[in-house]
Amino acid sequence: MLVSYRGLFYSVSLLPLLAGLAYALACSLGMAGSGAPEFTIGYWQQVLQSPETWISLFLSLAVSLVAVLIAVPVALILVLFYSEALENRVIRYILFLPVAIPPLIAAFMGAEWLGAGGMAARSVFAASGWAIPSLVNDYWHTGIILSLTLMSIPFLTIILWQYSQSEKLSGLSELATSLGASKRQILFRVAIPVLLSRALPNIGLIFVFMFGAYEIPLLLGMQSPRMISVLIAQKFRKFDLADIPQAYALTVLYALVVGIIAWLISRTKREAV
Amino acid sequence: MKKSVIPIFIAAVLILPFLYLPVLSFADTWKYPMLVPESWSVVHWNRLFAAHRGIAPVILFSVLLSGSVALLATVVGFLMGRLLAGESGQRQIQAAGYLTYAFSPVIYAYCLQFFFLKAGISGTVAGVIVVQFLLFFPFSVIYYISHWGRELLSLEELCFTLGASRRDTWIRILVPVSAPALRTAFFQIFVFSWFDFGLTQVIGQGRVSTLSLTVWQYLAEADPYIAAAGSCLLLLPPALLMLINEKTIRFRP
């Protein structure tokens, strides 16, 4: 009976996604969509030969990686060195409040604070008299990285803080101390490995979210190159019908990358267990 | 206190941009390089409530839409969680749920657009409810699978052993015991739906107007003052919910 319950769950959760991807694949091969069905790999050739595709994928991966690499250490520092402050309900509320901020508002705030004449520029000017360049729509995608990082720090802090309690980190540290470990050894050989191995699937999930982020790169990114979600959405919206099959091909490519990342996460998790 | 300086600083960096929203919404003129507005006004709030049909119906509609999606996903997820509880294959179920949930909503919506067009629900409220349900239902199931642990299943068994009917067991025992979990999941999914932008934009086709889409419209019109006023309204429910229960809100970039 379980098989049918599980089947019911898959049919509501996974089947629509798989059906959507199957349709996307069919469209990208000319077998579905507008016009008479005719098998072609032309759209895939156009997508795979376009530097725009690879730059966009690389950019999305790089931006997500940088944001995760900044956010994880900050959250670790907060949890490992300032756990007493996190016990304070007011500090915790303020620290965790950005978790309740939608990406759309985060993007808006990014534009207002980091853009030309934004609050960051005004503050620097008031303090030093210097004018700073806009960090929005910039070459290094600073605005996108900063916004994604600031959005993920509270969530990572919550996760790591919960794991530090469930894994009884203070008890483990005391045990390590009684066995003669130095503070440095406790930090790098006990605390950080325990927390990171436990939180790795969550960190991977955040990476996947960032990889497919839409609102923040849409508002804070350059026209070219664009992050993958923005590139796909813009291709879908173009009036040129030839762009639609390419958008579907890019969708399949995006799904493949997400699948590979998910597989890597599950593998790492299994090894960690 | 010394130990609190860094967390307070980080909290301030995280929270300052959002305190800026109400300030911007009440600013009349605020030229560079002024750090605070030169004059204050309620004109943007008046414009927000007077613009088009007014924002009030949009807020009411958004509340009803998010409430419907949250109710549907919570109830169905709770029941599905029970059906799948305590059995093998949990890992695959969770992986399948997370895979859908982690997929970029806007790309997911484009994948499904064809089927919604064929079903005749693209550009309708029903279509938006269905597409949001499809994305948030897996989250609900993942949440409830862990809720339906051995303790709750034993409680259910005990009720049957003591002669309670299935109906009484659910209405008098299981649902009241699960009330906090039901509340948390409902609020969580309500907030996901309340924040949704990509799904509604693609499947709603501009014919379904939510508060998120209205704020986006003001941003696209390069009207930051009125967008700031709209954003304050958008942030109000999740901030209040978090004040009630900090575990309520999770993250979705």
Short mmCIF file of C-alpha atoms in Angstrom, two decimals:
data_model
loop_
_atom_site.label_atom_id
_atom_site.label_comp_id
_atom_site.label_asym_id
_atom_site.label_seq_id
_atom_site.Cartn_x
_atom_site.Cartn_y
_atom_site.Cartn_z
CA MET A 1 0.00 0.00 0.00
CA LEU A 2 2.92 2.31 0.78
CA VAL A 3 4.03 2.22 -2.83
CA SER A 4 0.74 3.77 -3.87
CA TYR A 5 0.95 6.44 -1.12
CA ARG A 6 4.48 7.19 -2.16
CA GLY A 7 3.32 7.16 -5.76
CA LEU A 8 0.59 9.63 -4.84
CA PHE A 9 3.14 11.91 -3.21
CA TYR A 10 5.50 11.70 -6.20
CA SER A 11 2.63 12.30 -8.60
CA VAL A 12 1.77 15.59 -6.87
CA SER A 13 5.28 16.76 -6.02
CA LEU A 14 7.69 15.35 -8.59
CA LEU A 15 5.51 14.48 -11.59
CA PRO A 16 4.56 18.09 -12.52
CA LEU A 17 8.23 19.04 -12.46
CA LEU A 18 9.25 16.02 -14.53
CA ALA A 19 6.38 16.59 -16.96
CA GLY A 20 7.41 20.24 -17.28
CA LEU A 21 11.01 19.25 -17.94
CA ALA A 22 9.93 16.59 -20.47
CA TYR A 23 7.90 19.23 -22.28
CA ALA A 24 10.87 21.61 -22.11
CA LEU A 25 13.13 18.94 -23.62
CA ALA A 26 10.58 18.22 -26.37
CA CYS A 27 10.30 21.93 -27.20
CA SER A 28 14.06 22.37 -27.24
CA LEU A 29 14.26 19.53 -29.79
CA GLY A 30 11.52 21.01 -31.96
CA MET A 31 9.06 18.22 -31.12
CA ALA A 32 6.56 20.46 -29.34
CA GLY A 33 5.65 24.11 -29.06
CA SER A 34 4.60 26.52 -31.78
CA GLY A 35 4.85 25.36 -35.38
CA ALA A 36 4.84 21.89 -36.92
CA PRO A 37 6.79 19.29 -34.93
CA GLU A 38 10.16 18.60 -36.54
CA PHE A 39 13.10 17.05 -34.75
CA THR A 40 16.12 19.32 -34.63
CA ILE A 41 19.18 19.78 -32.49
CA GLY A 42 19.64 23.28 -33.88
CA TYR A 43 18.34 25.03 -30.76
CA TRP A 44 20.66 23.01 -28.56
CA GLN A 45 23.58 23.82 -30.87
CA GLN A 46 22.74 27.52 -30.62
CA VAL A 47 22.52 27.33 -26.83
CA LEU A 48 25.64 25.22 -26.31
CA GLN A 49 27.71 27.26 -28.77
CA SER A 50 26.65 30.57 -27.27
CA PRO A 51 29.22 32.04 -24.85
CA GLU A 52 26.25 33.71 -23.13
CA THR A 53 25.07 30.31 -21.84
CA TRP A 54 28.36 29.29 -20.27
CA ILE A 55 29.12 32.74 -18.90
CA SER A 56 25.66 32.85 -17.33
CA LEU A 57 26.04 29.39 -15.76
CA PHE A 58 29.55 30.15 -14.53
CA LEU A 59 28.43 33.53 -13.19
CA SER A 60 25.51 31.96 -11.28
CA LEU A 61 27.76 29.28 -9.79
CA ALA A 62 30.48 31.81 -8.91
CA VAL A 63 28.09 34.32 -7.32
CA SER A 64 26.42 31.57 -5.25
CA LEU A 65 29.77 30.14 -4.20
CA VAL A 66 31.18 33.51 -3.11
CA ALA A 67 27.99 34.35 -1.18
CA VAL A 68 28.07 30.97 0.60
CA LEU A 69 31.79 31.30 1.32
CA ILE A 70 31.20 34.66 3.00
CA ALA A 71 27.97 33.75 4.81
CA VAL A 72 29.09 30.42 6.32
CA PRO A 73 32.14 31.80 8.22
CA VAL A 74 30.11 34.77 9.53
CA ALA A 75 27.38 32.43 10.81
CA LEU A 76 30.02 30.10 12.30
CA ILE A 77 31.69 33.02 14.12
CA LEU A 78 28.33 34.14 15.52
CA VAL A 79 27.41 30.66 16.74
CA LEU A 80 30.83 29.63 18.06
CA PHE A 81 31.97 32.87 19.71
CA TYR A 82 28.76 34.69 20.53
CA SER A 83 26.37 31.94 21.57
CA GLU A 84 25.64 33.80 24.84
CA ALA A 85 24.43 36.83 22.90
CA LEU A 86 22.22 34.56 20.79
CA GLU A 87 20.48 33.45 23.99
CA ASN A 88 19.18 37.03 24.29
CA ARG A 89 15.70 37.06 22.75
CA VAL A 90 15.87 40.66 21.47
CA ILE A 91 19.24 40.19 19.75
CA ARG A 92 18.03 36.91 18.32
CA TYR A 93 14.86 38.53 17.00
CA ILE A 94 16.76 41.36 15.30
CA LEU A 95 19.39 38.98 13.96
CA PHE A 96 16.83 36.56 12.58
CA LEU A 97 14.35 39.15 11.30
CA PRO A 98 15.87 39.35 7.79
CA VAL A 99 14.79 35.71 7.37
CA ALA A 100 11.30 37.14 7.01
CA ILE A 101 12.33 39.44 4.15
CA PRO A 102 11.20 38.45 0.65
CA PRO A 103 13.85 38.50 -2.09
CA LEU A 104 11.91 41.24 -3.87
CA ILE A 105 12.34 43.61 -0.91
CA ALA A 106 15.95 42.52 -0.44
CA ALA A 107 16.58 43.45 -4.07
CA PHE A 108 14.86 46.80 -3.59
CA MET A 109 16.95 47.50 -0.49
CA GLY A 110 20.10 46.46 -2.31
CA ALA A 111 19.33 49.04 -5.02
CA GLU A 112 18.50 51.75 -2.48
CA TRP A 113 21.57 51.19 -0.30
CA LEU A 114 24.26 50.17 -2.76
CA GLY A 115 23.24 52.11 -5.87
CA ALA A 116 24.60 55.46 -7.06
CA GLY A 117 23.56 58.05 -4.50
CA GLY A 118 22.28 55.31 -2.19
CA MET A 119 22.59 55.23 1.57
CA ALA A 120 26.02 53.56 1.49
CA ALA A 121 27.35 56.30 -0.81
CA ARG A 122 25.73 59.01 1.36
CA SER A 123 27.23 57.54 4.55
CA VAL A 124 30.74 57.31 3.07
CA PHE A 125 30.42 60.86 1.73
CA ALA A 126 29.26 62.16 5.11
CA ALA A 127 32.13 60.40 6.91
CA SER A 128 34.99 61.08 4.50
CA GLY A 129 33.84 63.36 1.70
CA TRP A 130 34.60 60.59 -0.81
CA ALA A 131 32.22 59.50 -3.51
CA ILE A 132 32.01 55.74 -4.01
CA PRO A 133 30.96 54.08 -7.26
CA SER A 134 27.65 52.29 -7.56
CA LEU A 135 27.73 48.70 -6.38
CA VAL A 136 24.57 47.91 -8.31
CA ASN A 137 24.64 46.65 -11.93
CA ASP A 138 28.44 46.58 -11.55
CA TYR A 139 30.98 44.36 -13.26
CA TRP A 140 31.77 42.31 -10.13
CA HIS A 141 28.09 41.79 -9.22
CA THR A 142 28.84 43.18 -5.77
CA GLY A 143 25.22 44.17 -5.10
CA ILE A 144 23.93 40.67 -5.90
CA ILE A 145 26.60 38.95 -3.80
CA LEU A 146 26.10 41.27 -0.83
CA SER A 147 22.31 40.96 -0.91
CA LEU A 148 22.38 37.15 -1.20
CA THR A 149 24.99 36.96 1.57
CA LEU A 150 23.05 39.21 3.95
CA MET A 151 19.88 37.23 3.28
CA SER A 152 21.51 33.90 4.02
CA ILE A 153 23.48 34.84 7.17
CA PRO A 154 20.43 34.80 9.50
CA PHE A 155 19.18 31.49 8.11
CA LEU A 156 22.61 29.86 8.41
CA THR A 157 22.98 31.23 11.93
CA ILE A 158 19.64 29.70 12.94
CA ILE A 159 20.59 26.33 11.44
CA LEU A 160 24.08 26.25 12.97
CA TRP A 161 22.82 27.48 16.33
CA GLN A 162 20.16 24.73 16.41
CA TYR A 163 22.76 22.12 15.47
CA SER A 164 25.20 23.40 18.09
CA GLN A 165 22.49 22.70 20.66
CA SER A 166 21.24 19.38 19.27
CA GLU A 167 24.79 18.06 18.85
CA LYS A 168 25.63 19.16 22.43
CA LEU A 169 28.65 21.08 21.21
CA SER A 170 29.49 22.52 24.64
CA GLY A 171 29.61 18.99 26.11
CA LEU A 172 31.83 17.78 23.28
CA SER A 173 34.14 20.77 23.77
CA GLU A 174 34.37 20.08 27.52
CA LEU A 175 35.19 16.46 26.81
CA ALA A 176 37.90 17.49 24.33
CA THR A 177 39.32 19.93 26.91
CA SER A 178 39.45 17.23 29.58
CA LEU A 179 41.31 15.02 27.08
CA GLY A 180 43.90 17.77 26.72
CA ALA A 181 42.84 19.50 23.50
CA SER A 182 43.77 23.15 23.07
CA LYS A 183 41.16 25.82 22.23
CA ARG A 184 42.40 25.89 18.65
CA GLN A 185 42.11 22.11 18.35
CA ILE A 186 38.60 22.16 19.80
CA LEU A 187 37.60 24.81 17.29
CA PHE A 188 39.11 23.26 14.16
CA ARG A 189 38.91 19.55 15.02
CA VAL A 190 35.64 19.37 16.94
CA ALA A 191 33.30 22.34 16.70
CA ILE A 192 33.63 23.40 13.04
CA PRO A 193 33.72 19.83 11.57
CA VAL A 194 30.70 18.75 13.68
CA LEU A 195 28.64 21.79 12.68
CA LEU A 196 29.65 21.78 9.01
CA SER A 197 29.09 18.06 8.49
CA ARG A 198 25.63 18.38 10.06
CA ALA A 199 24.70 21.54 8.14
CA LEU A 200 26.16 20.53 4.77
CA PRO A 201 22.79 19.58 3.19
CA ASN A 202 21.34 22.93 4.34
CA ILE A 203 24.34 24.82 2.96
CA GLY A 204 23.93 22.91 -0.31
CA LEU A 205 20.25 23.82 -0.39
CA ILE A 206 21.07 27.51 0.12
CA PHE A 207 23.59 27.24 -2.70
CA VAL A 208 20.89 25.81 -5.01
CA PHE A 209 18.47 28.59 -3.99
CA MET A 210 21.10 31.21 -4.75
CA PHE A 211 21.98 29.56 -8.05
CA GLY A 212 18.36 29.94 -9.16
CA ALA A 213 17.80 33.35 -7.55
CA TYR A 214 15.64 35.61 -9.71
CA GLU A 215 14.44 38.85 -8.13
CA ILE A 216 17.80 39.99 -6.74
CA PRO A 217 19.84 39.52 -9.97
CA LEU A 218 16.93 40.90 -11.99
CA LEU A 219 17.04 44.20 -10.12
CA LEU A 220 20.72 44.43 -9.17
CA GLY A 221 22.45 42.66 -12.06
CA MET A 222 23.89 43.91 -15.33
CA GLN A 223 22.07 43.52 -18.64
CA SER A 224 24.89 41.24 -19.75
CA PRO A 225 26.04 38.82 -18.45
CA ARG A 226 22.94 37.75 -16.53
CA MET A 227 22.40 35.05 -13.96
CA ILE A 228 20.74 31.91 -15.32
CA SER A 229 17.18 32.45 -14.00
CA VAL A 230 17.09 35.98 -15.42
CA LEU A 231 18.54 34.83 -18.75
CA ILE A 232 15.92 32.06 -19.06
CA ALA A 233 13.00 34.32 -18.04
CA GLN A 234 14.09 37.02 -20.51
CA LYS A 235 14.37 34.51 -23.34
CA PHE A 236 10.83 33.29 -22.57
CA ARG A 237 9.53 36.85 -22.72
CA LYS A 238 11.10 37.77 -26.06
CA PHE A 239 8.79 38.22 -29.02
CA ASP A 240 11.09 36.22 -31.31
CA LEU A 241 9.59 32.71 -31.34
CA ALA A 242 13.02 31.20 -32.07
CA ASP A 243 14.09 32.24 -28.57
CA ILE A 244 11.45 30.09 -26.84
CA PRO A 245 12.99 26.68 -27.71
CA GLN A 246 16.36 28.08 -26.62
CA ALA A 247 14.79 29.13 -23.32
CA TYR A 248 13.52 25.56 -22.89
CA ALA A 249 16.98 24.16 -23.69
CA LEU A 250 18.46 26.47 -21.05
CA THR A 251 15.78 25.28 -18.61
CA VAL A 252 16.86 21.66 -19.16
CA LEU A 253 20.49 22.70 -18.70
CA TYR A 254 19.60 24.50 -15.44
CA ALA A 255 17.74 21.39 -14.21
CA LEU A 256 20.78 19.23 -15.05
CA VAL A 257 23.07 21.47 -13.00
CA VAL A 258 20.59 21.48 -10.06
CA GLY A 259 20.38 17.67 -10.34
CA ILE A 260 24.18 17.36 -10.27
CA ILE A 261 24.43 19.65 -7.23
CA ALA A 262 21.65 17.69 -5.46
CA TRP A 263 23.44 14.42 -6.25
CA LEU A 264 26.73 15.80 -4.91
CA ILE A 265 24.96 16.94 -1.71
CA SER A 266 23.34 13.52 -1.18
CA ARG A 267 26.70 11.80 -1.79
CA THR A 268 28.52 14.05 0.66
CA LYS A 269 25.77 13.52 3.22
CA ARG A 270 26.02 9.76 2.86
CA GLU A 271 29.80 9.90 3.28
CA ALA A 272 29.45 12.18 6.30
CA VAL A 273 26.99 9.76 7.89
CA MET B 1 27.79 43.23 27.17
CA LYS B 2 31.18 43.10 25.44
CA LYS B 3 30.26 39.70 24.08
CA SER B 4 27.14 41.23 22.50
CA VAL B 5 28.88 43.99 20.52
CA ILE B 6 29.63 41.96 17.39
CA PRO B 7 26.20 40.25 17.18
CA ILE B 8 24.50 43.62 17.76
CA PHE B 9 26.68 45.18 15.04
CA ILE B 10 25.85 42.36 12.59
CA ALA B 11 22.17 42.55 13.58
CA ALA B 12 22.26 46.32 12.96
CA VAL B 13 23.85 45.84 9.52
CA LEU B 14 21.14 43.30 8.69
CA ILE B 15 18.23 45.29 10.05
CA LEU B 16 19.17 48.88 9.11
CA PRO B 17 18.17 48.61 5.46
CA PHE B 18 14.70 47.58 6.56
CA LEU B 19 14.23 50.41 9.04
CA TYR B 20 14.99 52.57 6.03
CA LEU B 21 11.75 51.49 4.30
CA PRO B 22 9.29 53.39 6.55
CA VAL B 23 11.63 56.40 6.50
CA LEU B 24 11.67 56.42 2.69
CA SER B 25 7.90 55.99 2.55
CA PHE B 26 7.40 59.16 4.64
CA ALA B 27 10.13 61.20 2.91
CA ASP B 28 9.04 64.16 0.86
CA THR B 29 12.35 65.38 -0.56
CA TRP B 30 15.56 63.48 0.05
CA LYS B 31 18.40 64.62 -2.19
CA TYR B 32 21.97 63.34 -2.28
CA PRO B 33 24.07 63.56 -0.08
CA MET B 34 21.56 64.10 2.77
CA LEU B 35 21.48 61.25 5.29
CA VAL B 36 17.92 62.00 6.39
CA PRO B 37 14.99 63.40 4.43
CA GLU B 38 14.77 67.19 4.26
CA SER B 39 11.00 67.12 4.70
CA TRP B 40 8.34 64.56 5.60
CA SER B 41 4.98 63.80 4.08
CA VAL B 42 2.21 61.20 3.93
CA VAL B 43 1.69 61.87 0.24
CA HIS B 44 3.16 58.49 -0.85
CA TRP B 45 0.87 56.59 1.50
CA ASN B 46 -2.09 58.58 0.17
CA ARG B 47 -0.97 57.78 -3.38
CA LEU B 48 -0.63 54.10 -2.50
CA PHE B 49 -4.18 53.86 -1.20
CA ALA B 50 -5.57 56.03 -4.00
CA ALA B 51 -3.63 54.59 -6.96
CA HIS B 52 -5.55 52.53 -9.53
CA ARG B 53 -8.27 50.68 -7.66
CA GLY B 54 -6.44 51.31 -4.39
CA ILE B 55 -4.15 48.94 -2.53
CA ALA B 56 -6.77 47.76 -0.02
CA PRO B 57 -8.50 45.26 -2.38
CA VAL B 58 -5.08 43.96 -3.45
CA ILE B 59 -4.10 43.37 0.20
CA LEU B 60 -7.41 41.63 0.90
CA PHE B 61 -7.01 39.47 -2.21
CA SER B 62 -3.40 38.59 -1.29
CA VAL B 63 -4.47 37.57 2.23
CA LEU B 64 -7.25 35.37 0.83
CA LEU B 65 -4.97 33.84 -1.82
CA SER B 66 -2.14 33.08 0.62
CA GLY B 67 -4.63 31.86 3.22
CA SER B 68 -6.23 29.46 0.71
CA VAL B 69 -2.88 28.08 -0.47
CA ALA B 70 -1.63 27.73 3.12
CA LEU B 71 -4.82 26.00 4.27
CA LEU B 72 -4.81 23.59 1.32
CA ALA B 73 -1.10 22.73 1.55
CA THR B 74 -1.23 22.38 5.36
CA VAL B 75 -4.24 20.05 5.44
CA VAL B 76 -3.18 17.89 2.47
CA GLY B 77 0.44 17.83 3.70
CA PHE B 78 -0.68 16.79 7.19
CA LEU B 79 -2.76 13.89 5.81
CA MET B 80 -0.04 12.85 3.37
CA GLY B 81 2.53 13.03 6.16
CA ARG B 82 0.41 10.52 8.12
CA LEU B 83 0.15 8.16 5.13
CA LEU B 84 3.91 8.21 4.61
CA ALA B 85 4.93 8.20 8.28
CA GLY B 86 7.03 5.50 9.90
CA GLU B 87 7.71 3.68 6.66
CA SER B 88 10.89 3.00 4.71
CA GLY B 89 12.01 5.17 1.79
CA GLN B 90 11.86 8.42 3.80
CA ARG B 91 15.16 9.51 2.31
CA GLN B 92 13.84 9.33 -1.27
CA ILE B 93 10.62 11.08 -0.25
CA GLN B 94 12.56 13.91 1.36
CA ALA B 95 14.94 14.15 -1.61
CA ALA B 96 11.99 14.36 -4.02
CA GLY B 97 10.35 17.04 -1.87
CA TYR B 98 13.48 19.13 -1.55
CA LEU B 99 14.26 18.86 -5.27
CA THR B 100 10.94 20.45 -6.20
CA TYR B 101 11.15 22.97 -3.40
CA ALA B 102 14.70 24.02 -4.34
CA PHE B 103 13.87 24.55 -8.01
CA SER B 104 13.78 28.20 -9.09
CA PRO B 105 10.06 29.15 -8.87
CA VAL B 106 10.11 31.30 -11.98
CA ILE B 107 11.68 28.53 -14.11
CA TYR B 108 9.29 25.99 -12.58
CA ALA B 109 6.39 28.21 -13.59
CA TYR B 110 7.66 28.46 -17.17
CA CYS B 111 7.98 24.64 -17.27
CA LEU B 112 4.34 24.27 -16.23
CA GLN B 113 2.91 27.15 -18.25
CA PHE B 114 1.97 24.97 -21.24
CA PHE B 115 -0.08 22.57 -19.06
CA PHE B 116 -1.85 25.46 -17.35
CA LEU B 117 -2.68 26.99 -20.73
CA LYS B 118 -4.08 23.65 -21.95
CA ALA B 119 -6.10 23.27 -18.75
CA GLY B 120 -7.47 26.78 -19.23
CA ILE B 121 -6.33 27.99 -15.82
CA SER B 122 -3.42 30.18 -16.90
CA GLY B 123 -4.09 33.79 -15.96
CA THR B 124 -6.69 32.78 -13.36
CA VAL B 125 -6.75 32.79 -9.56
CA ALA B 126 -7.29 29.00 -9.62
CA GLY B 127 -4.14 28.59 -11.71
CA VAL B 128 -2.07 30.64 -9.24
CA ILE B 129 -3.45 28.63 -6.29
CA VAL B 130 -2.66 25.34 -8.05
CA VAL B 131 0.90 26.32 -9.03
CA GLN B 132 1.68 27.62 -5.53
CA PHE B 133 0.21 24.46 -4.02
CA LEU B 134 2.41 22.30 -6.26
CA LEU B 135 5.54 24.08 -5.01
CA PHE B 136 4.64 24.37 -1.31
CA PHE B 137 2.95 20.98 -0.83
CA PRO B 138 6.28 19.05 -0.84
CA PHE B 139 7.57 21.39 1.88
CA SER B 140 4.45 20.68 3.92
CA VAL B 141 4.89 16.91 3.56
CA ILE B 142 8.58 17.06 4.52
CA TYR B 143 7.60 19.08 7.60
CA TYR B 144 4.85 16.64 8.66
CA ILE B 145 6.79 13.45 8.03
CA SER B 146 9.03 14.35 10.96
CA HIS B 147 5.96 15.45 12.95
CA TRP B 148 4.33 12.03 12.55
CA GLY B 149 6.95 10.35 14.69
CA ARG B 150 6.72 7.18 16.73
CA GLU B 151 5.13 9.01 19.67
CA LEU B 152 2.17 10.35 17.70
CA LEU B 153 1.64 7.05 15.88
CA SER B 154 1.63 5.23 19.25
CA LEU B 155 -0.92 7.72 20.54
CA GLU B 156 -3.13 6.98 17.55
CA GLU B 157 -2.78 3.24 18.17
CA LEU B 158 -3.60 3.70 21.85
CA CYS B 159 -6.82 5.53 20.95
CA PHE B 160 -7.89 2.67 18.69
CA THR B 161 -6.99 0.13 21.40
CA LEU B 162 -9.16 2.01 23.87
CA GLY B 163 -12.05 1.80 21.44
CA ALA B 164 -12.10 5.29 19.95
CA SER B 165 -13.45 5.58 16.44
CA ARG B 166 -11.22 6.86 13.64
CA ARG B 167 -13.22 10.10 13.53
CA ASP B 168 -12.91 10.72 17.30
CA THR B 169 -9.22 9.84 17.27
CA TRP B 170 -8.55 12.49 14.63
CA ILE B 171 -10.87 15.21 15.87
CA ARG B 172 -10.38 14.82 19.63
CA ILE B 173 -6.78 13.66 19.85
CA LEU B 174 -4.55 13.89 16.77
CA VAL B 175 -5.60 17.33 15.49
CA PRO B 176 -5.53 19.04 18.95
CA VAL B 177 -2.16 17.45 19.76
CA SER B 178 -0.84 18.59 16.35
CA ALA B 179 -2.27 22.11 16.63
CA PRO B 180 1.10 23.87 17.16
CA ALA B 181 2.62 22.04 14.16
CA LEU B 182 -0.44 22.82 12.04
CA ARG B 183 -0.22 26.48 13.03
CA THR B 184 3.51 26.70 12.28
CA ALA B 185 3.18 25.05 8.86
CA PHE B 186 0.16 27.21 8.00
CA PHE B 187 2.00 30.44 8.84
CA GLN B 188 5.12 29.27 7.06
CA ILE B 189 3.29 28.45 3.82
CA PHE B 190 1.22 31.62 4.15
CA VAL B 191 4.46 33.62 4.17
CA PHE B 192 5.89 31.67 1.19
CA SER B 193 2.75 32.43 -0.77
CA TRP B 194 2.62 36.04 0.47
CA PHE B 195 6.19 36.56 -0.79
CA ASP B 196 5.73 34.74 -4.08
CA PHE B 197 6.64 36.70 -7.14
CA GLY B 198 7.86 34.38 -9.93
CA LEU B 199 5.01 31.84 -9.92
CA THR B 200 2.26 34.47 -9.81
CA GLN B 201 3.97 36.62 -12.42
CA VAL B 202 4.26 33.77 -14.95
CA ILE B 203 1.05 31.79 -14.31
CA GLY B 204 -1.02 34.86 -13.36
CA GLN B 205 -0.01 36.50 -16.68
CA GLY B 206 -0.61 39.96 -15.27
CA ARG B 207 -4.29 39.20 -14.66
CA VAL B 208 -3.77 38.15 -11.03
CA SER B 209 -2.52 41.05 -8.96
CA THR B 210 -0.94 40.43 -5.56
CA LEU B 211 0.82 42.82 -3.20
CA SER B 212 4.25 41.48 -4.27
CA LEU B 213 3.47 42.12 -7.94
CA THR B 214 2.09 45.58 -7.14
CA VAL B 215 5.32 46.49 -5.32
CA TRP B 216 7.28 45.18 -8.31
CA GLN B 217 5.18 47.35 -10.60
CA TYR B 218 6.10 50.45 -8.56
CA LEU B 219 9.77 49.45 -8.71
CA ALA B 220 9.55 48.97 -12.47
CA GLU B 221 8.00 52.46 -12.70
CA ALA B 222 11.05 53.77 -10.77
CA ASP B 223 8.85 55.10 -7.96
CA PRO B 224 10.85 54.12 -4.83
CA TYR B 225 8.74 56.16 -2.39
CA ILE B 226 5.45 54.41 -3.12
CA ALA B 227 7.32 51.08 -3.49
CA ALA B 228 8.71 51.65 0.02
CA ALA B 229 5.19 52.20 1.38
CA GLY B 230 4.00 49.01 -0.35
CA SER B 231 7.03 47.11 0.96
CA CYS B 232 6.15 48.11 4.54
CA LEU B 233 2.76 46.46 4.05
CA LEU B 234 4.41 43.40 2.54
CA LEU B 235 6.76 43.02 5.50
CA LEU B 236 4.18 43.52 8.21
CA PRO B 237 2.62 40.01 8.42
CA PRO B 238 5.91 38.02 8.49
CA ALA B 239 7.48 40.42 11.02
CA LEU B 240 4.42 40.03 13.29
CA LEU B 241 4.38 36.27 12.85
CA MET B 242 8.06 36.12 13.75
CA LEU B 243 7.41 38.14 16.85
CA ILE B 244 4.80 35.56 17.88
CA ASN B 245 6.92 32.57 17.02
CA GLU B 246 10.48 32.90 15.72
CA LYS B 247 10.42 29.30 14.49
CA THR B 248 7.61 30.18 12.10
CA ILE B 249 9.66 31.69 9.35
CA ARG B 250 12.24 29.94 7.29
CA PHE B 251 14.29 31.11 4.39
CA ARG B 252 13.65 31.05 0.70
CA PRO B 253 15.87 33.18 -1.54
#
